[in-house]
Every structure is written in C-alpha cells, then in structure tokens.
Amino acid sequence: MSRLQVVSGKGGTGKTTVAAALALALATEGKRTLLVEVEGRQGIAQVFETEALPYEERKIAVAPGGGEVYALAIDAERALLDYLQMFYKLGGAGRALKKLGAIDFATTIAPGVRDVLLTGKACEAVRRREKDGRPAYDHVVMDAPPTGRITRFLNVNDEVAGLARIGPIHNQAQAVMRVLKSPETAVHLVTLLEEMPVQETADGIAELRAAELPVGRVVVNMVRPHVLDEAAVRAASGDHRDAIARTLASVGVTGGAGLVEPLLDQAAEHARRVELERTQRAVLDGVGVPSYELPFLGDGADIAGLYRLAKELRKQGVGA
C-alpha cells in the first residue's frame, strides 16, 4: 500500500475524521503512522480531543496491536525556516528574517512557495530513515485541502520547478514531485451519497488524472442503513394503514392511529433518500475508482467512533 496517503474531500464530508481513522487503521499491529494537517485548523487535535498540536511530531494515539499514531500540524513559516537552515545554514539570520516579516511575505505572496513547503514537509517524513535504514514511519497520512483545491495544491511543485530551473528550490520541488507522482502516493477523496459531493468527487478524480497524480480510493462516508425500499413504503401506505395501527396497539403504543401518517411520512422520506443514494452510487461506479464505505455514527465521531471507523477500514483491507 502507498506510504503517503493524501485525504481530500468537499467541505462537510468528514475528511479530517476519515484521515484520522485511516491513520489509526494503518498503524494497527505495531506500525507507526504520521498524521499531518496543512490548513492550520487544528482539526486533528479536535477529532482526537487533545490540545492544539505544536510544530513537532507528537504521539496522540495507540492503535490496536500496539501501533502508534503521531501527529504534526505543519506551519508554513516554520517549514520555511527549516528549509533556509537546511539549504543555506542561516541559523539566527533566519529568525531575524521572521521578525522583519520576510518569512510571512514569502509564504503568503511568493507563487507556490507555501504549498511547496507544506507538501515538502510531508514528503520528507515519507523519505526519512532511521539509523538502521528502516523508514521512520510506515505510513504518512495527510489531511489535505478540499477537493476543489487538491490538484493545484499537489501539483504546484511543477509550477515552482518551472520558475526556478536551477538551485535548491528547483531540486526541492522536483524531489517532492517524484514522491507525489509515484506509487508511494495515493490521493483519496471523501464523499457523501449526495449530488454535490459526488459531482465534486468525480470532477476531482478527472483533474487528478489529467495532472498524472495517483488516485487512490473514494471513501463514501456517513452511510446509513437501508431499512425500507420504495416498494415497502407503497405497500404500507396502501391497504395496510389499519394493520399498522393495530400492530402499534398490540405492542402497547397508545394513540397508534394518530401515529400512522407521521410514520408513513418518515418512511417516504427514507425511500426518497434510498433512491437518491442509488443514483449517486451509479455516478461513483462510473468513475472507475474502488471505494471504501464508512457508517454514519449516530453518537458523533468521538474517540470511540474513530476506533470504530478504523476497524471498518481494516475489514475492507486497509493496511493488510
């Protein structure tokens, strides 16, 4: 399985929760996973119910089987200071540049520099080795920007490489792209079975393919069980109203006759959702990308919920 797992998705689809569950699933059975975020939202700290993450790799969870999940909130300014020290040995001069505002200028104004620094830090973690030659992390999971920006975010290194044709910046951009466009990387898109997220997912997959970036899986999140289909609703709303009322009365529900219409309304709404989801599944089938499915968590995505989602991903082959 690819060692850099990039997770994107339309806002509101739960991509940060999915990224966290994926990191837990990949860390099972003694493996080490690094979960990184690049948007400065501290979303990882929120889903793991911990304090805000510093600019350092910190263990935040233990997976089943003794594996470990580390987390890092990548800060573009700090990453640029690291970059300047690595290539130019600026040391204290780099900190002086920060005080003068030059670092903030470079990470917000200079074309593509911010995204090169963010993706470069994640790729460095993928390439990093221990003294015995083993990878520092078995997998790196990136909670990436939303689907509408993901291709440009990942492909910006090509733009920078074109602007800086020689020197450390060029070499850094090329090294990053070698990782991002290799089998070491997989870009997963999270969606719900709703029209807008599914269409954005299909468009995102087309853009990733056009940029020759490796598409991983579609993760269908918050899947609800199908209790009734449309045929069952039609049957219930036909000649069976009295039978429904009698059944309610037989199990001790008072006022059963008055509950029949509200129950049928809910059943009809359920049937409409089932039909909508069936249509959206057909759209996803058409993009030709394999998928994972994660259930809707009625109690919310707390820590217990994350472990449940990780277990579901393991059942579907993640980390095998």
Rosetta silent file (secondary structure, phi, psi, omega in degrees, C-alpha in Angstrom):
SEQUENCE: MSRLQVVSGKGGTGKTTVAAALALALATEGKRTLLVEVEGRQGIAQVFETEALPYEERKIAVAPGGGEVYALAIDAERALLDYLQMFYKLGGAGRALKKLGAIDFATTIAPGVRDVLLTGKACEAVRRREKDGRPAYDHVVMDAPPTGRITRFLNVNDEVAGLARIGPIHNQAQAVMRVLKSPETAVHLVTLLEEMPVQETADGIAELRAAELPVGRVVVNMVRPHVLDEAAVRAASGDHRDAIARTLASVGVTGGAGLVEPLLDQAAEHARRVELERTQRAVLDGVGVPSYELPFLGDGADIAGLYRLAKELRKQGVGA
SCORE:     score description
SCORE:     0.000 S_00000001
   1 L     0.000  145.432 -178.145    0.000    0.000    0.000 S_00000001
   2 L   -57.483  145.039 -174.806    1.222    3.531   -0.781 S_00000001
   3 L   -87.214  -24.336  173.861    3.179    5.146    2.041 S_00000001
   4 E  -107.009  112.668 -178.706    1.816    8.691    1.562 S_00000001
   5 E  -107.469  109.349 -179.238   -1.975    8.712    1.885 S_00000001
   6 E   -96.878  127.365 -177.058   -3.477   12.079    0.926 S_00000001
   7 E  -116.558  120.722  177.914   -7.095   12.589    2.050 S_00000001
   8 E  -128.602  176.077  179.506   -9.249   15.284    0.454 S_00000001
   9 E   165.613  157.607  176.823  -12.979   15.878    0.092 S_00000001
  10 L   -61.986  146.484  177.141  -15.644   18.526   -0.190 S_00000001
  11 L   -53.996  135.466  179.512  -16.210   20.532    2.977 S_00000001
  12 L    92.594   -2.727  179.692  -18.654   18.820    5.315 S_00000001
  13 L   -88.808   -8.031  178.644  -17.915   15.273    4.150 S_00000001
  14 L    87.845   33.312 -175.817  -15.769   14.481    7.197 S_00000001
  15 H   -65.086  -35.246  179.148  -12.356   14.285    5.521 S_00000001
  16 H   -67.289  -41.632  176.297  -10.443   15.069    8.721 S_00000001
  17 H   -61.648  -43.255  179.078  -12.299   12.328   10.606 S_00000001
  18 H   -64.302  -41.893  178.262  -11.612    9.900    7.745 S_00000001
  19 H   -60.485  -42.098  179.467   -7.919   10.871    7.695 S_00000001
  20 H   -65.404  -43.491  178.183   -7.692   10.227   11.442 S_00000001
  21 H   -64.524  -38.761  178.329   -9.452    6.851   11.146 S_00000001
  22 H   -63.205  -41.795  178.305   -7.186    5.913    8.222 S_00000001
  23 H   -61.745  -41.960  177.223   -4.091    6.739   10.283 S_00000001
  24 H   -63.600  -43.214 -179.235   -5.363    4.502   13.095 S_00000001
  25 H   -63.142  -40.506 -178.508   -6.154    1.676   10.680 S_00000001
  26 H   -72.455  -23.225 -178.618   -2.697    1.861    9.091 S_00000001
  27 L   -86.705   -3.068 -177.874   -0.982    1.872   12.496 S_00000001
  28 L   -62.822  150.188  178.151   -2.582   -1.390   13.594 S_00000001
  29 L    64.733   46.329  168.644   -0.302   -4.324   14.504 S_00000001
  30 L    85.103    3.975 -178.872    2.729   -2.397   15.632 S_00000001
  31 L   -85.860  163.784  179.150    3.155    0.058   12.751 S_00000001
  32 E  -116.200  130.975 -179.873    3.880    3.771   13.053 S_00000001
  33 E  -125.570  139.382  173.168    1.824    6.370   11.230 S_00000001
  34 E  -108.065  124.105  178.442    2.298   10.124   10.993 S_00000001
  35 E  -106.056  119.038 -175.952   -0.905   12.151   10.541 S_00000001
  36 E  -119.068  147.112  173.018   -0.265   15.669    9.242 S_00000001
  37 E  -122.302  150.623 -171.883   -2.530   18.647    8.644 S_00000001
  38 L  -127.803    2.579 -174.963   -1.699   21.575    6.381 S_00000001
  39 L  -103.668   -1.654  177.484   -4.604   24.019    6.717 S_00000001
  40 L    70.429   21.839 -177.657   -3.907   25.428   10.189 S_00000001
  41 L   -94.165  -10.708 -174.474   -7.356   24.479   11.511 S_00000001
  42 L    57.463   34.628  179.554   -6.176   22.163   14.305 S_00000001
  43 H   -66.751  -35.312 -179.841   -8.784   19.701   13.068 S_00000001
  44 H   -64.359  -44.022  178.320   -6.697   16.683   14.107 S_00000001
  45 H   -59.828  -36.722 -179.271   -6.486   17.925   17.691 S_00000001
  46 H   -68.128  -45.749 -176.546  -10.266   18.334   17.733 S_00000001
  47 H   -69.938  -28.401  177.169  -11.103   14.826   16.477 S_00000001
  48 L   -92.013    2.474  176.433   -8.628   13.251   18.924 S_00000001
  49 L    54.203   50.208  179.319   -9.910   15.529   21.711 S_00000001
  50 L  -129.209  174.769 -179.782   -6.448   16.762   22.617 S_00000001
  51 L   -70.352  163.957 -178.200   -4.706   20.122   22.977 S_00000001
  52 L   -55.209  140.052 -177.579   -3.592   22.096   19.931 S_00000001
  53 L   -78.764  136.041  174.585   -0.725   20.455   18.054 S_00000001
  54 L   -84.192  179.118  175.781    2.654   22.195   18.053 S_00000001
  55 L   -84.445   65.515  175.534    5.084   22.261   15.133 S_00000001
  56 L  -161.906  154.857 -178.197    6.585   18.947   16.163 S_00000001
  57 L   -79.986  122.466 -173.413    5.699   15.293   15.755 S_00000001
  58 E  -131.382  134.234  177.590    3.773   14.137   18.814 S_00000001
  59 E   -70.541  128.365 -177.680    2.236   10.757   19.667 S_00000001
  60 E  -122.723  -10.807 -178.346   -1.523   11.158   20.019 S_00000001
  61 E  -160.380  154.617  173.257   -2.939    7.619   19.898 S_00000001
  62 E  -114.905  126.857 -178.266   -2.144    3.931   20.232 S_00000001
  63 L   -88.413  162.595  175.124   -3.721    1.626   17.661 S_00000001
  64 L   -54.568  138.153 -178.676   -4.844   -1.978   18.251 S_00000001
  65 L    86.105    6.456  174.459   -1.837   -4.281   18.369 S_00000001
  66 L    89.800    4.585  176.463    0.466   -1.624   19.807 S_00000001
  67 L   -68.058  163.622 -175.778    0.877    0.599   16.750 S_00000001
  68 E  -126.819  140.362  173.829    1.385    4.325   17.227 S_00000001
  69 E  -112.963  120.847  173.624   -0.137    7.390   15.603 S_00000001
  70 E  -103.600  156.442 -179.564    1.910   10.582   15.627 S_00000001
  71 E  -134.105  151.825  179.490    0.540   13.940   14.510 S_00000001
  72 E  -147.747  127.318  171.062    2.030   17.138   13.123 S_00000001
  73 E   -96.099  108.114 -175.366    0.419   20.473   12.282 S_00000001
  74 L   -78.852  123.615  178.490    2.641   21.808    9.504 S_00000001
  75 L  -105.912  124.951 -173.867    3.193   25.545    9.735 S_00000001
  76 H   -63.179  -38.645 -179.249    4.445   27.151    6.510 S_00000001
  77 H   -65.455  -45.696  178.859    6.549   29.797    8.274 S_00000001
  78 H   -65.500  -36.943  178.128    8.316   27.264   10.487 S_00000001
  79 H   -64.191  -37.400  177.521    8.786   24.968    7.497 S_00000001
  80 H   -66.592  -39.217  175.604   10.450   27.808    5.576 S_00000001
  81 H   -60.816  -43.105  176.291   12.817   28.443    8.483 S_00000001
  82 H   -59.936  -41.581 -178.474   13.716   24.739    8.438 S_00000001
  83 H   -63.914  -45.580 -179.596   14.245   24.959    4.676 S_00000001
  84 H   -63.977  -37.499  177.685   16.511   28.005    4.959 S_00000001
  85 H   -68.639  -40.510 -177.784   18.553   26.307    7.653 S_00000001
  86 H   -64.469  -44.100 -172.986   18.818   23.069    5.667 S_00000001
  87 H   -98.804  -26.731 -174.268   19.973   24.633    2.413 S_00000001
  88 H  -120.928   -3.096  177.093   21.508   27.965    3.404 S_00000001
  89 L    53.013   45.201 -176.048   22.600   27.451    7.051 S_00000001
  90 L   -76.863  -30.763  178.373   21.079   30.790    8.043 S_00000001
  91 L    55.897 -121.372 -178.429   20.516   29.922   11.700 S_00000001
  92 H   -62.779  -27.921  178.754   19.882   33.143   13.624 S_00000001
  93 H   -64.012  -34.204  177.121   19.639   35.112   10.400 S_00000001
  94 H   -63.832  -41.322  178.334   16.507   33.130    9.518 S_00000001
  95 H   -66.441  -33.910  176.866   14.905   34.122   12.813 S_00000001
  96 H   -65.749  -38.930  176.737   15.826   37.740   12.105 S_00000001
  97 H   -61.387  -37.102  179.082   14.076   37.496    8.733 S_00000001
  98 H   -63.742  -42.925  179.910   10.971   36.267   10.532 S_00000001
  99 H   -63.365  -32.494 -179.960   10.997   39.288   12.826 S_00000001
 100 H   -79.372   -7.728  179.728   11.275   41.569    9.791 S_00000001
 101 L    90.034    2.064 -177.519    8.230   39.924    8.205 S_00000001
 102 H   -68.002  -33.908 -178.556   10.139   38.413    5.285 S_00000001
 103 H   -67.827  -44.825  178.657    9.066   34.878    6.167 S_00000001
 104 H   -61.559  -39.437  178.138    5.387   35.827    6.259 S_00000001
 105 H   -61.170  -46.249 -176.031    5.809   37.609    2.917 S_00000001
 106 H   -64.958  -35.227 -175.303    7.408   34.565    1.297 S_00000001
 107 H   -86.712  -10.931 -179.832    4.736   32.148    2.480 S_00000001
 108 H  -114.369  -24.081 -175.238    1.763   34.319    1.507 S_00000001
 109 L  -109.033  -44.338 -175.316    2.898   36.226   -1.598 S_00000001
 110 L   -61.328  132.230 -174.743    5.579   34.222   -3.406 S_00000001
 111 L   -60.286  119.105  171.548    3.939   31.971   -6.043 S_00000001
 112 L    76.284   -8.566 -174.056    3.581   28.411   -4.834 S_00000001
 113 H   -62.578  -42.304 -177.367    6.155   28.662   -2.054 S_00000001
 114 H   -58.828  -47.510 -176.727    3.639   27.941    0.707 S_00000001
 115 H   -70.122  -32.469  175.177    2.337   24.754   -0.906 S_00000001
 116 H   -61.914  -41.944 -179.244    5.858   23.553   -1.728 S_00000001
 117 H   -66.822  -42.200 -178.082    6.779   23.904    1.931 S_00000001
 118 H   -67.367  -49.059  179.388    3.650   22.114    3.165 S_00000001
 119 H   -69.228  -34.544 -179.157    3.850   19.183    0.763 S_00000001
 120 H   -63.532  -36.997  179.377    7.631   19.073    1.082 S_00000001
 121 H   -65.179  -41.153  178.218    7.461   18.558    4.838 S_00000001
 122 H   -66.297  -41.497 -179.929    5.111   15.585    4.407 S_00000001
 123 H   -66.947  -33.306  176.485    7.280   14.086    1.663 S_00000001
 124 H   -62.013  -39.079  178.433   10.358   14.483    3.865 S_00000001
 125 H   -65.979  -33.670  176.692    8.631   12.360    6.515 S_00000001
 126 H   -65.723  -41.943 -175.698    7.963    9.697    3.874 S_00000001
 127 H   -80.180  -18.663 -171.716   11.641    9.632    2.816 S_00000001
 128 L   -63.874  140.926 -179.443   13.109    9.833    6.324 S_00000001
 129 E  -124.209  149.887  172.475   15.032    6.793    7.568 S_00000001
 130 L   -78.285  174.314 -178.931   16.176    5.588   10.960 S_00000001
 131 L   -62.502  -28.922 -179.913   19.844    4.812   11.589 S_00000001
 132 L   -85.953    4.526  176.686   19.223    1.141   10.778 S_00000001
 133 L    93.542   -8.816  179.148   17.751    2.078    7.383 S_00000001
 134 L   -75.919  151.088  175.837   14.106    1.435    8.227 S_00000001
 135 E   -60.558  141.082  176.859   11.503    4.105    7.386 S_00000001
 136 L   -62.108  -35.480  177.346   10.817    6.457   10.290 S_00000001
 137 L  -131.343  139.407  175.669    7.104    5.951    9.585 S_00000001
 138 L   -69.144  -35.819  178.952    5.368    3.063    7.862 S_00000001
 139 E  -144.865  148.614  171.031    2.751    5.486    6.517 S_00000001
 140 E  -119.933  126.178  179.591    2.176    9.242    6.379 S_00000001
 141 E  -112.411  124.582 -179.939   -1.456   10.414    6.152 S_00000001
 142 E  -106.593  121.867  169.272   -2.109   14.000    5.051 S_00000001
 143 E   -81.669   97.808 -167.096   -5.353   15.781    5.889 S_00000001
 144 L   -94.512  173.830  175.455   -5.212   17.873    2.718 S_00000001
 145 L   -61.304  166.623 -177.745   -7.174   20.878    1.352 S_00000001
 146 L   -62.374  166.430 -174.519  -10.684   20.325   -0.069 S_00000001
 147 H   -54.397  -40.120 -177.515  -11.334   18.647   -3.416 S_00000001
 148 H   -62.673  -19.297 -178.089  -11.675   21.922   -5.311 S_00000001
 149 H  -116.361   -3.613 -167.950   -8.065   22.856   -4.476 S_00000001
 150 H   -66.714  -40.510 -177.387   -6.347   19.497   -4.121 S_00000001
 151 H   -65.259  -45.489  178.902   -4.902   19.131   -7.637 S_00000001
 152 H   -65.090  -38.851  179.275   -3.368   22.595   -7.660 S_00000001
 153 H   -59.723  -45.378 -177.353   -2.078   22.105   -4.119 S_00000001
 154 H   -79.065  -27.596 -174.229   -0.282   18.885   -5.024 S_00000001
 155 H   -95.302   -1.962 -175.373    0.836   19.968   -8.496 S_00000001
 156 H   -63.768  -23.783  179.429    2.162   23.400   -7.553 S_00000001
 157 H   -62.963  -32.011  174.935    5.661   21.967   -7.239 S_00000001
 158 H   -63.676  -40.140  178.962    5.746   21.564  -11.021 S_00000001
 159 H   -63.899  -43.337  179.842    4.959   25.273  -11.375 S_00000001
 160 H   -66.351  -40.207  179.149    7.728   26.242   -8.972 S_00000001
 161 H   -61.363  -32.930  177.974   10.178   23.903  -10.705 S_00000001
 162 H   -71.995  -31.963  179.660    9.364   25.685  -13.950 S_00000001
 163 H   -77.174  -40.832 -179.283   10.044   29.109  -12.415 S_00000001
 164 L  -109.739   97.652 -171.368   13.273   28.124  -10.653 S_00000001
 165 L   -84.209  -11.472  176.196   15.176   25.985  -13.147 S_00000001
 166 L  -141.395  167.023  173.570   18.301   25.556  -11.043 S_00000001
 167 H    92.360 -179.504 -174.479   19.308   25.621   -7.399 S_00000001
 168 H   -61.234  -38.002 -179.156   17.854   24.276   -4.135 S_00000001
 169 H   -64.342  -44.482  177.112   14.267   25.422   -4.761 S_00000001
 170 H   -59.732  -47.049 -178.011   14.215   23.627   -8.117 S_00000001
 171 H   -63.996  -39.824  179.082   15.736   20.495   -6.580 S_00000001
 172 H   -64.022  -44.885 -179.698   13.286   20.538   -3.669 S_00000001
 173 H   -62.372  -42.066  179.748   10.282   20.891   -5.982 S_00000001
 174 H   -65.672  -39.660  179.305   11.499   18.065   -8.199 S_00000001
 175 H   -63.946  -40.301  178.923   12.119   15.791   -5.187 S_00000001
 176 H   -64.166  -44.817 -178.558    8.596   16.464   -3.900 S_00000001
 177 H   -66.492  -30.934  177.069    7.017   15.736   -7.279 S_00000001
 178 H   -62.360  -35.071  176.812    8.934   12.477   -7.564 S_00000001
 179 H   -74.791  -47.318 -173.036    7.155   11.327   -4.390 S_00000001
 180 H   -66.934  -28.870 -178.244    3.721   12.766   -5.235 S_00000001
 181 L  -102.298   16.028 -178.169    3.579   11.249   -8.714 S_00000001
 182 L  -106.052  169.396  174.576    4.977    7.871   -7.702 S_00000001
 183 L   -63.468   -9.673  176.218    3.317    4.653   -6.477 S_00000001
 184 L   -68.398  -16.288 -173.686    4.380    5.763   -2.981 S_00000001
 185 E  -116.857  144.490  171.213    1.414    8.176   -3.000 S_00000001
 186 E  -138.930  131.466 -179.970   -2.366    7.687   -3.179 S_00000001
 187 E  -104.741  113.864 -179.380   -4.902   10.530   -3.173 S_00000001
 188 E  -100.250  141.643  178.115   -8.237    9.521   -1.610 S_00000001
 189 E  -116.445  127.263 -178.719  -11.410   11.593   -1.989 S_00000001
 190 E   -94.027  136.614  179.471  -14.101   11.553    0.703 S_00000001
 191 E  -143.362  165.175  167.203  -17.739   11.990   -0.306 S_00000001
 192 L  -108.425  162.887  178.084  -21.300   11.585    0.886 S_00000001
 193 L   -83.238   60.008  177.907  -24.015    9.945   -1.214 S_00000001
 194 L  -131.167  156.259 -169.525  -25.367   13.360   -2.165 S_00000001
 195 H   -59.865  -51.147 -174.849  -25.371   15.083   -5.535 S_00000001
 196 H   -66.189  -48.693  177.852  -22.921   17.956   -4.930 S_00000001
 197 H   -61.306  -38.266 -179.588  -20.208   15.978   -3.071 S_00000001
 198 H   -66.490  -43.429  179.384  -20.415   13.144   -5.605 S_00000001
 199 H   -64.093  -40.918  178.429  -20.134   15.510   -8.581 S_00000001
 200 H   -65.316  -34.365  176.648  -17.188   17.315   -6.970 S_00000001
 201 H   -65.815  -45.715  178.363  -15.555   13.944   -6.351 S_00000001
 202 H   -61.004  -42.876  178.268  -15.994   12.915   -9.988 S_00000001
 203 H   -64.748  -40.842  179.868  -14.569   16.256  -11.143 S_00000001
 204 H   -62.907  -40.780  178.539  -11.668   15.953   -8.689 S_00000001
 205 H   -62.844  -41.539  178.530  -10.769   12.490   -9.962 S_00000001
 206 H   -62.372  -41.267  179.848  -10.742   13.787  -13.544 S_00000001
 207 H   -66.978  -42.250  178.492   -8.444   16.671  -12.543 S_00000001
 208 H   -61.989  -42.967  179.227   -6.060   14.388  -10.641 S_00000001
 209 H   -64.214  -41.168  179.704   -5.827   12.036  -13.604 S_00000001
 210 H   -63.346  -32.675  178.855   -5.188   14.915  -16.005 S_00000001
 211 L   -86.501    1.638 -179.994   -2.329   16.077  -13.756 S_00000001
 212 L    61.347   35.723  174.167   -0.981   12.490  -13.601 S_00000001
 213 L   -97.301  142.381 -171.026   -1.403   12.375   -9.833 S_00000001
 214 L   -76.197  114.813  177.779   -2.163    8.917   -8.371 S_00000001
 215 E   -80.182  132.042  179.091   -5.828    8.440   -7.478 S_00000001
 216 E   -94.881  -97.554 -177.576   -6.363    6.089   -4.542 S_00000001
 217 E  -129.343  157.486  163.947   -9.903    5.346   -3.361 S_00000001
 218 E   -90.800  129.389  177.217  -13.229    7.058   -2.988 S_00000001
 219 E  -106.425  108.580  178.590  -14.283    6.952    0.666 S_00000001
 220 E   -85.281  111.849 -172.634  -18.075    7.022    0.963 S_00000001
 221 E  -102.795  158.397  175.528  -18.662    8.428    4.432 S_00000001
 222 E    56.943   45.656  179.604  -21.698    8.527    6.759 S_00000001
 223 E   -78.731  126.040  179.578  -23.508    5.658    5.040 S_00000001
 224 L   -97.343  147.704  178.708  -26.891    4.973    6.646 S_00000001
 225 L   -68.767  148.273  176.285  -28.533    1.529    6.610 S_00000001
 226 L   -91.745  111.126 -177.755  -31.420    0.950    4.211 S_00000001
 227 L   -92.286  -44.637 -178.632  -34.434   -0.069    6.289 S_00000001
 228 L  -127.928  144.162  170.063  -37.239    0.342    3.755 S_00000001
 229 L  -104.198  177.166 -174.181  -37.314    0.488   -0.005 S_00000001
 230 H   -63.901  -34.469  179.476  -39.920    2.270   -2.100 S_00000001
 231 H   -62.509  -39.349  179.383  -41.992   -0.895   -2.581 S_00000001
 232 H   -65.991  -38.114  178.625  -42.330   -1.297    1.179 S_00000001
 233 H   -65.343  -44.100  179.242  -43.490    2.308    1.525 S_00000001
 234 H   -60.175  -41.354 -179.338  -46.103    1.873   -1.193 S_00000001
 235 H   -64.192  -43.390 -177.604  -47.380   -1.282    0.481 S_00000001
 236 H   -67.956  -33.594 -176.808  -47.630    0.386    3.881 S_00000001
 237 H   -87.453    0.215  179.508  -49.412    3.457    2.544 S_00000001
 238 L   -90.919 -109.792 -173.266  -51.941    1.391    0.624 S_00000001
 239 L   -91.188   11.880 -172.430  -54.318   -1.051    2.257 S_00000001
 240 L  -110.453   12.350 -177.912  -52.258   -1.627    5.401 S_00000001
 241 H   -61.778  -45.386  179.985  -52.883    1.529    7.431 S_00000001
 242 H   -63.746  -36.855  179.473  -55.328   -0.197    9.757 S_00000001
 243 H   -65.663  -38.253  177.913  -52.925   -3.110   10.160 S_00000001
 244 H   -63.508  -43.689  179.791  -50.125   -0.714   11.124 S_00000001
 245 H   -62.492  -42.073  179.371  -52.388    0.931   13.733 S_00000001
 246 H   -65.361  -38.265  179.493  -53.350   -2.470   15.152 S_00000001
 247 H   -64.643  -41.526  177.810  -49.704   -3.531   15.300 S_00000001
 248 H   -61.862  -42.842  179.815  -48.771   -0.390   17.201 S_00000001
 249 H   -64.743  -36.571 -176.529  -51.604   -1.010   19.652 S_00000001
 250 H   -67.937  -22.177  179.411  -50.560   -4.640   20.108 S_00000001
 251 L  -102.464   13.537  172.661  -47.108   -3.581   21.333 S_00000001
 252 L    89.138   12.324  177.974  -48.533   -1.047   23.768 S_00000001
 253 L   -85.057  115.236 -179.880  -48.199    2.157   21.720 S_00000001
 254 L   -79.789  152.087 -179.252  -51.117    4.386   22.623 S_00000001
 255 L    65.771   32.260 -175.437  -52.696    6.615   20.011 S_00000001
 256 H   -57.696  -37.540 -178.391  -51.415    4.316   17.282 S_00000001
 257 H   -61.268  -37.294  179.997  -53.908    5.543   14.698 S_00000001
 258 H   -73.939  -14.820 -179.538  -52.564    9.091   15.024 S_00000001
 259 H   -91.262  -12.295 -174.192  -49.016    7.915   14.502 S_00000001
 260 H   -61.036  -49.208 -176.695  -49.633    6.169   11.196 S_00000001
 261 H   -63.076  -47.440  176.837  -49.388    9.275    8.990 S_00000001
 262 H   -59.336  -38.586  178.700  -46.161   10.647   10.607 S_00000001
 263 H   -64.851  -40.625  178.692  -44.595    7.191   10.363 S_00000001
 264 H   -66.617  -35.923  176.377  -45.543    6.927    6.699 S_00000001
 265 H   -61.743  -44.401  178.873  -44.096   10.405    6.055 S_00000001
 266 H   -65.301  -38.331  179.096  -40.787    9.316    7.576 S_00000001
 267 H   -64.969  -39.848  178.836  -40.867    6.097    5.589 S_00000001
 268 H   -65.136  -40.474  177.182  -41.461    8.024    2.375 S_00000001
 269 H   -62.164  -40.875  177.231  -38.533   10.334    3.168 S_00000001
 270 H   -61.198  -43.422 -179.906  -36.368    7.286    3.783 S_00000001
 271 H   -63.595  -38.625  177.626  -37.406    5.806    0.445 S_00000001
 272 H   -63.862  -40.459  179.014  -36.511    9.053   -1.358 S_00000001
 273 H   -65.063  -40.559  178.587  -33.080    9.033    0.278 S_00000001
 274 H   -59.597  -43.169 -179.955  -32.532    5.415   -0.750 S_00000001
 275 H   -66.474  -40.975  177.266  -33.348    6.280   -4.355 S_00000001
 276 H   -61.101  -45.366 -179.339  -31.052    9.333   -4.281 S_00000001
 277 H   -64.833  -36.491  177.991  -28.204    7.263   -2.873 S_00000001
 278 H   -61.646  -41.735  179.429  -28.792    4.593   -5.529 S_00000001
 279 H   -64.648  -43.959 -177.652  -28.431    7.276   -8.225 S_00000001
 280 H   -70.372  -32.861  174.440  -25.250    8.702   -6.699 S_00000001
 281 H   -61.296  -38.286  178.954  -23.706    5.246   -6.334 S_00000001
 282 H   -63.608  -38.440  177.126  -24.207    4.796  -10.070 S_00000001
 283 H   -63.415  -44.776  179.625  -22.305    8.053  -10.693 S_00000001
 284 H   -65.077  -38.321  177.476  -19.428    6.870   -8.488 S_00000001
 285 H   -59.842  -32.415 -177.330  -19.385    3.498  -10.216 S_00000001
 286 H   -70.649  -18.659 -179.177  -18.922    5.373  -13.489 S_00000001
 287 L   -83.676  -11.223  173.687  -15.610    6.969  -12.449 S_00000001
 288 L    71.112   33.245  178.857  -13.953    3.573  -12.184 S_00000001
 289 L  -119.469  130.453  177.646  -12.300    4.047   -8.766 S_00000001
 290 L   -64.017  160.577 -173.351  -12.593    1.438   -5.973 S_00000001
 291 E  -135.453  158.717  164.833  -14.173    2.606   -2.744 S_00000001
 292 E  -111.955  155.414  175.761  -14.335    2.191    0.998 S_00000001
 293 E  -127.679  134.922  179.247  -17.570    2.752    2.926 S_00000001
 294 E  -122.938  139.898 -174.699  -17.877    4.096    6.448 S_00000001
 295 E   -77.139  156.425  170.250  -21.082    4.110    8.527 S_00000001
 296 L   -69.351  131.153 -179.695  -22.926    7.099    9.887 S_00000001
 297 L  -100.658  106.492 -177.044  -22.091    7.478   13.589 S_00000001
 298 L   -62.112  -29.748 -179.092  -25.213    8.465   15.452 S_00000001
 299 L   -91.499    4.096 -179.465  -23.249    9.446   18.552 S_00000001
 300 L    90.339  164.122 -176.581  -20.746   11.546   16.599 S_00000001
 301 L   -89.544   68.979  174.461  -17.118   10.946   15.695 S_00000001
 302 L   -84.274 -170.306 -177.766  -15.600   10.878   19.180 S_00000001
 303 H   -59.374  -45.157  178.397  -12.548    8.777   20.090 S_00000001
 304 H   -60.437  -38.786  178.172  -14.605    5.591   20.302 S_00000001
 305 H   -64.271  -39.063  177.570  -16.103    6.438   16.927 S_00000001
 306 H   -60.314  -44.055  179.562  -12.654    6.887   15.380 S_00000001
 307 H   -66.270  -34.030  177.252  -11.612    3.424   16.521 S_00000001
 308 H   -65.658  -44.436  178.932  -14.853    2.008   15.129 S_00000001
 309 H   -64.160  -39.594  177.757  -14.199    3.647   11.745 S_00000001
 310 H   -61.157  -40.604  178.344  -10.608    2.385   11.789 S_00000001
 311 H   -62.960  -39.975  177.734  -11.901   -1.133   12.418 S_00000001
 312 H   -62.458  -41.525  179.358  -14.277   -0.795    9.451 S_00000001
 313 H   -65.069  -38.766  177.342  -11.391    0.276    7.227 S_00000001
 314 H   -62.763  -40.621  178.207   -9.337   -2.687    8.381 S_00000001
 315 H   -60.012  -30.316 -177.364  -12.223   -5.014    7.492 S_00000001
 316 L   -93.032   10.548  171.429  -12.153   -3.551    3.983 S_00000001
 317 L   103.807    0.592  179.416   -8.458   -4.235    3.537 S_00000001
 318 L   -66.896  128.997  177.136   -6.686   -1.099    4.741 S_00000001
 319 L    79.766    0.486 -178.779   -3.216   -1.924    5.975 S_00000001
 320 L   -73.557    0.000    0.000   -3.459   -5.599    5.016 S_00000001
